[in-house]
Coordinates of C-alpha atoms and ligand atoms in Angstrom, one line a residue:
X275 CA -31.6 -203.6 -15.5
X276 CA -34.7 -205.3 -14.9
X277 CA -34.2 -208.4 -12.2
X278 CA -35.2 -211.8 -14.4
X279 CA -37.0 -212.8 -11.8
X280 CA -39.4 -210.4 -11.1
X281 CA -42.5 -210.0 -14.0
X282 CA -43.9 -208.0 -15.0
X283 CA -47.6 -207.6 -14.1
X284 CA -48.8 -204.3 -15.8
X285 CA -50.6 -206.9 -18.0
X286 CA -53.6 -206.9 -15.4
X287 CA -53.8 -202.9 -15.2
X288 CA -56.5 -202.2 -18.2
X289 CA -59.3 -199.8 -18.2
X290 CA -63.0 -201.5 -17.5
X291 CA -65.7 -200.4 -19.9
X292 CA -68.5 -202.5 -18.0
X293 CA -71.4 -201.3 -20.7
X294 CA -71.5 -205.1 -21.2
X295 CA -71.1 -206.0 -17.2
X296 CA -73.8 -208.4 -15.7
X297 CA -75.4 -207.7 -12.4
X298 CA -77.5 -210.2 -10.4
X299 CA -79.4 -208.7 -7.4
X300 CA -80.5 -210.9 -4.4
X301 CA -83.0 -209.2 -3.0
X302 CA -86.1 -209.4 -1.1
X303 CA -86.9 -205.8 -0.3
X304 CA -88.0 -203.9 -3.5
X305 CA -87.6 -200.5 -2.7
X306 CA -83.7 -201.5 -2.2
X307 CA -84.0 -202.8 -5.4
X308 CA -84.7 -200.2 -7.6
X309 CA -83.1 -197.8 -6.0
X310 CA -79.8 -200.7 -7.2
X311 CA -81.1 -201.6 -10.3
X312 CA -82.1 -197.6 -11.8
X313 CA -77.9 -196.5 -10.4
X314 CA -77.0 -199.7 -11.8
X315 CA -78.8 -199.0 -15.1
X316 CA -77.7 -195.4 -15.2
X317 CA -73.8 -196.4 -14.5
X318 CA -74.1 -198.9 -18.0
X319 CA -75.0 -202.6 -16.0
X320 CA -76.8 -205.1 -17.2
X321 CA -79.2 -205.5 -14.2
X322 CA -80.9 -208.9 -13.3
X323 CA -83.4 -209.8 -10.4
X324 CA -84.3 -212.3 -8.3
X325 CA -86.9 -211.7 -4.9
X326 CA -85.1 -215.3 -3.6
X327 CA -82.6 -217.2 -2.3
X328 CA -83.9 -220.2 -4.9
X329 CA -84.2 -217.9 -7.4
X330 CA -80.9 -216.0 -6.9
X331 CA -79.0 -219.6 -6.7
X332 CA -81.0 -220.5 -10.5
X333 CA -80.4 -216.7 -11.8
X334 CA -76.3 -217.0 -10.9
X335 CA -75.8 -220.5 -12.2
X336 CA -77.8 -220.0 -15.2
X337 CA -76.4 -216.6 -16.4
X338 CA -73.1 -216.4 -15.1
X339 CA -73.5 -213.0 -14.3
X340 CA -70.3 -210.4 -12.9
X341 CA -70.9 -209.9 -10.0
X342 CA -73.5 -210.8 -7.6
X343 CA -75.3 -208.9 -5.2
X344 CA -76.6 -210.9 -2.2
X345 CA -78.9 -210.0 0.7
X346 CA -78.3 -211.6 3.5
X347 CA -81.8 -212.4 5.0
X348 CA -83.6 -213.3 2.4
X349 CA -87.0 -215.7 1.6
X350 CA -86.5 -219.9 0.5
X351 CA -82.2 -219.9 1.6
X352 CA -80.8 -217.2 3.2
X353 CA -77.9 -215.0 1.2
X354 CA -75.2 -217.0 3.4
X355 CA -76.1 -220.0 2.1
X356 CA -76.7 -218.9 -0.7
X357 CA -73.2 -217.8 -0.6
X358 CA -71.6 -221.0 0.1
X359 CA -73.5 -223.1 -2.7
X360 CA -72.5 -220.2 -5.2
X361 CA -68.5 -219.9 -3.5
X362 CA -69.1 -224.4 -3.3
X363 CA -69.7 -224.8 -7.4
X364 CA -66.7 -225.2 -9.7
X365 CA -69.0 -222.9 -12.6
X366 CA -69.4 -220.1 -10.1
X367 CA -66.7 -219.9 -7.5
X368 CA -65.4 -217.6 -9.4
X369 CA -68.0 -214.9 -9.7
X370 CA -67.6 -212.1 -7.0
X371 CA -70.3 -212.0 -4.4
X372 CA -71.6 -208.4 -2.0
X373 CA -73.0 -209.4 0.6
X374 CA -75.5 -206.1 1.3
X375 CA -76.7 -206.5 5.1
X376 CA -78.0 -204.4 8.3
X377 CA -75.6 -206.6 10.2
X378 CA -72.5 -205.0 10.8
X379 CA -71.1 -207.0 14.1
X380 CA -67.7 -208.2 13.2
X381 CA -68.4 -211.9 13.9
X382 CA -71.3 -211.5 11.1
X383 CA -68.7 -210.5 9.3
X384 CA -66.2 -213.5 10.1
X385 CA -68.3 -215.9 9.3
X386 CA -70.0 -214.4 5.8
X387 CA -65.6 -214.8 5.1
X388 CA -66.0 -218.4 6.1
X389 CA -68.6 -218.2 3.1
X390 CA -66.6 -217.1 0.2
X391 CA -68.1 -213.2 0.4
X392 CA -65.9 -210.9 -1.3
X393 CA -67.3 -207.9 0.0
X394 CA -69.8 -206.5 2.4
X395 CA -71.9 -203.2 1.8
X396 CA -73.8 -202.5 5.0
X397 CA -77.2 -200.8 5.0
X398 CA -78.0 -197.7 4.1
X399 CA -75.2 -197.2 1.4
X400 CA -75.1 -195.2 -0.7
X401 CA -75.7 -196.0 -4.7
X402 CA -72.2 -194.4 -5.4
X403 CA -70.4 -196.7 -2.7
X404 CA -72.5 -199.6 -4.2
X405 CA -70.6 -198.9 -7.7
X406 CA -67.7 -198.2 -5.9
X407 CA -67.6 -201.7 -4.9
X408 CA -68.8 -203.8 -8.0
X409 CA -65.8 -201.8 -10.0
X410 CA -63.1 -203.0 -6.8
X411 CA -65.0 -206.6 -7.2
X412 CA -64.7 -206.8 -11.6
X413 CA -61.4 -205.4 -11.9
X414 CA -60.5 -208.3 -9.3
X415 CA -61.9 -211.0 -11.1
X416 CA -60.7 -209.8 -14.4
X417 CA -56.6 -209.7 -13.2
X418 CA -56.9 -212.3 -10.8
X419 CA -58.7 -215.0 -14.0
X420 CA -55.7 -214.4 -16.3
X421 CA -53.2 -216.9 -15.5
X422 CA -50.0 -214.7 -13.7
X423 CA -47.6 -215.4 -11.0
X424 CA -45.7 -212.4 -9.3
X425 CA -42.2 -213.5 -7.7
X426 CA -39.2 -211.6 -6.5
X427 CA -36.7 -213.1 -3.6
X428 CA -38.5 -214.8 -1.4
X429 CA -42.3 -213.9 -2.1
X430 CA -44.0 -215.9 -4.6
X431 CA -48.2 -214.3 -5.9
X432 CA -50.1 -216.5 -8.1
X433 CA -52.3 -214.2 -8.5
X434 CA -55.5 -216.2 -10.3
X435 CA -55.2 -219.2 -7.3
X436 CA -55.0 -215.9 -4.6
X437 CA -51.4 -217.8 -3.6
X438 CA -49.7 -215.9 -1.6
X439 CA -45.7 -218.2 -0.3
X440 CA -43.1 -216.2 1.3
X441 CA -40.1 -218.7 1.0
X442 CA -42.7 -221.8 0.4
X443 CA -45.5 -221.3 2.6
X444 CA -48.6 -219.9 2.4
X445 CA -49.1 -216.6 4.1
X446 CA -52.6 -216.9 4.6
X447 CA -54.2 -213.2 3.6
X448 CA -57.6 -211.5 3.7
X449 CA -58.9 -210.8 0.4
X450 CA -58.3 -207.2 1.1
X451 CA -54.6 -207.8 2.2
X452 CA -54.1 -209.7 -0.5
X453 CA -55.4 -206.6 -3.4
X454 CA -53.4 -204.2 -0.8
X455 CA -50.3 -206.3 -2.4
X456 CA -51.7 -206.7 -5.8
X457 CA -52.7 -202.9 -6.4
X458 CA -49.0 -201.6 -4.5
X459 CA -47.7 -204.3 -7.3
X460 CA -49.0 -203.3 -9.9
X461 CA -48.2 -199.9 -9.1
X462 CA -44.9 -200.5 -10.0
X463 CA -42.9 -199.4 -8.2
X464 CA -44.9 -195.8 -7.6
X465 CA -46.2 -194.4 -4.1
X466 CA -49.5 -194.6 -2.9
X467 CA -51.5 -192.5 -0.4
X468 CA -53.4 -194.0 1.8
X469 CA -56.0 -191.7 -0.1
X470 CA -55.5 -193.7 -3.6
X471 CA -55.1 -196.7 -1.8
X472 CA -57.9 -196.9 -0.1
X473 CA -59.9 -195.7 -3.3
X474 CA -58.4 -198.3 -5.7
X475 CA -58.9 -201.2 -2.2
X476 CA -61.3 -200.3 -0.9
X477 CA -63.7 -198.1 -3.0
X478 CA -63.8 -195.3 -1.2
X479 CA -64.5 -192.3 -3.3
X480 CA -63.4 -188.6 -0.9
X481 CA -62.5 -190.9 2.3
X482 CA -62.1 -189.4 5.0
X483 CA -58.7 -188.3 7.1
X484 CA -59.6 -191.3 9.9
X485 CA -60.1 -194.3 7.2
X486 CA -56.7 -193.6 6.7
X487 CA -56.4 -196.0 9.8
X488 CA -58.1 -198.7 7.3
X489 CA -55.3 -198.4 5.4
X490 CA -52.0 -198.4 8.2
X491 CA -53.7 -200.9 9.9
X492 CA -54.1 -203.1 7.1
X493 CA -50.4 -202.7 6.2
X494 CA -49.0 -203.5 9.3
X495 CA -51.3 -206.9 9.2
X496 CA -49.7 -207.6 5.7
X497 CA -45.9 -207.2 6.7
X498 CA -46.3 -209.3 9.7
X499 CA -47.3 -212.2 7.1
X500 CA -45.1 -211.6 4.3
X501 CA -42.4 -212.5 6.5
X502 CA -39.4 -211.0 5.9
X503 CA -41.0 -209.5 2.6
X504 CA -42.6 -206.9 4.3
X505 CA -39.7 -205.1 4.1
X506 CA -40.0 -204.3 0.8
X507 CA -43.0 -202.0 1.6
X508 CA -41.6 -199.4 2.6
X509 CA -43.8 -196.4 4.4
X510 CA -43.2 -193.0 2.7
X511 CA -44.0 -190.0 5.7
X512 CA -47.3 -188.4 5.3
X513 CA -47.4 -189.9 1.8
X514 CA -48.2 -193.4 1.9
X515 CA -47.1 -196.8 0.7
X516 CA -44.4 -198.0 -1.5
X517 CA -43.9 -201.9 -3.4
X518 CA -39.6 -202.3 -4.0
X519 CA -39.3 -204.1 -7.5
X520 CA -36.1 -202.2 -8.6
X521 CA -33.5 -203.5 -6.3
Ligands
LIG9 CA1 -83.9 -209.4 3.3

């Protein structure tokens, strides 16, 4: 029996050909621009580049790229300010922004999140990691652009608005917690290993054993915020996690 309250979300899963995806690189360090551009071109992305914040803003508005890679420290207008302005404007706010930064302190990350950045890559980064992060950002953006709502018990998720409510009250999820919930729900009752979650949610390739703690930590945060719906996320010993939707 299918619970009428449960809306299938499998429609949001689709293969990603990224042949025509446009990536804007806003970075003033020429060697980084060249390395990133080389790797993205090789992967079949289209690339645009800007070497200061003002040019970056202009290109973003004109070209409406699929993802923006945004350096933190930029001439003319710094990356945080560019991020803030793009996330304020109606026509550019949906574009995922991945900050490229040498700063890795937690306070900087919090500051970036407040400005609306979607993800971070700390320099020096591997091209493979960057490509994986870009894919995650594109997938998340394409999934959330479809107006769909998932509802079960007292949990309601509005994918397009990034809005999660439990008993009508907003659960303030971070972007990673939201993505984690989305991946779990989209698995349609199947179990996902910690490694699979690290790959899908964080974009890690071949995650190390230690990093699986990251998943456990985020799951525990997510459970707290889901309140009484938390028991739908099952921990499977030595396997991973499963979101129960069929009972
Ligand atoms: Ca710079």
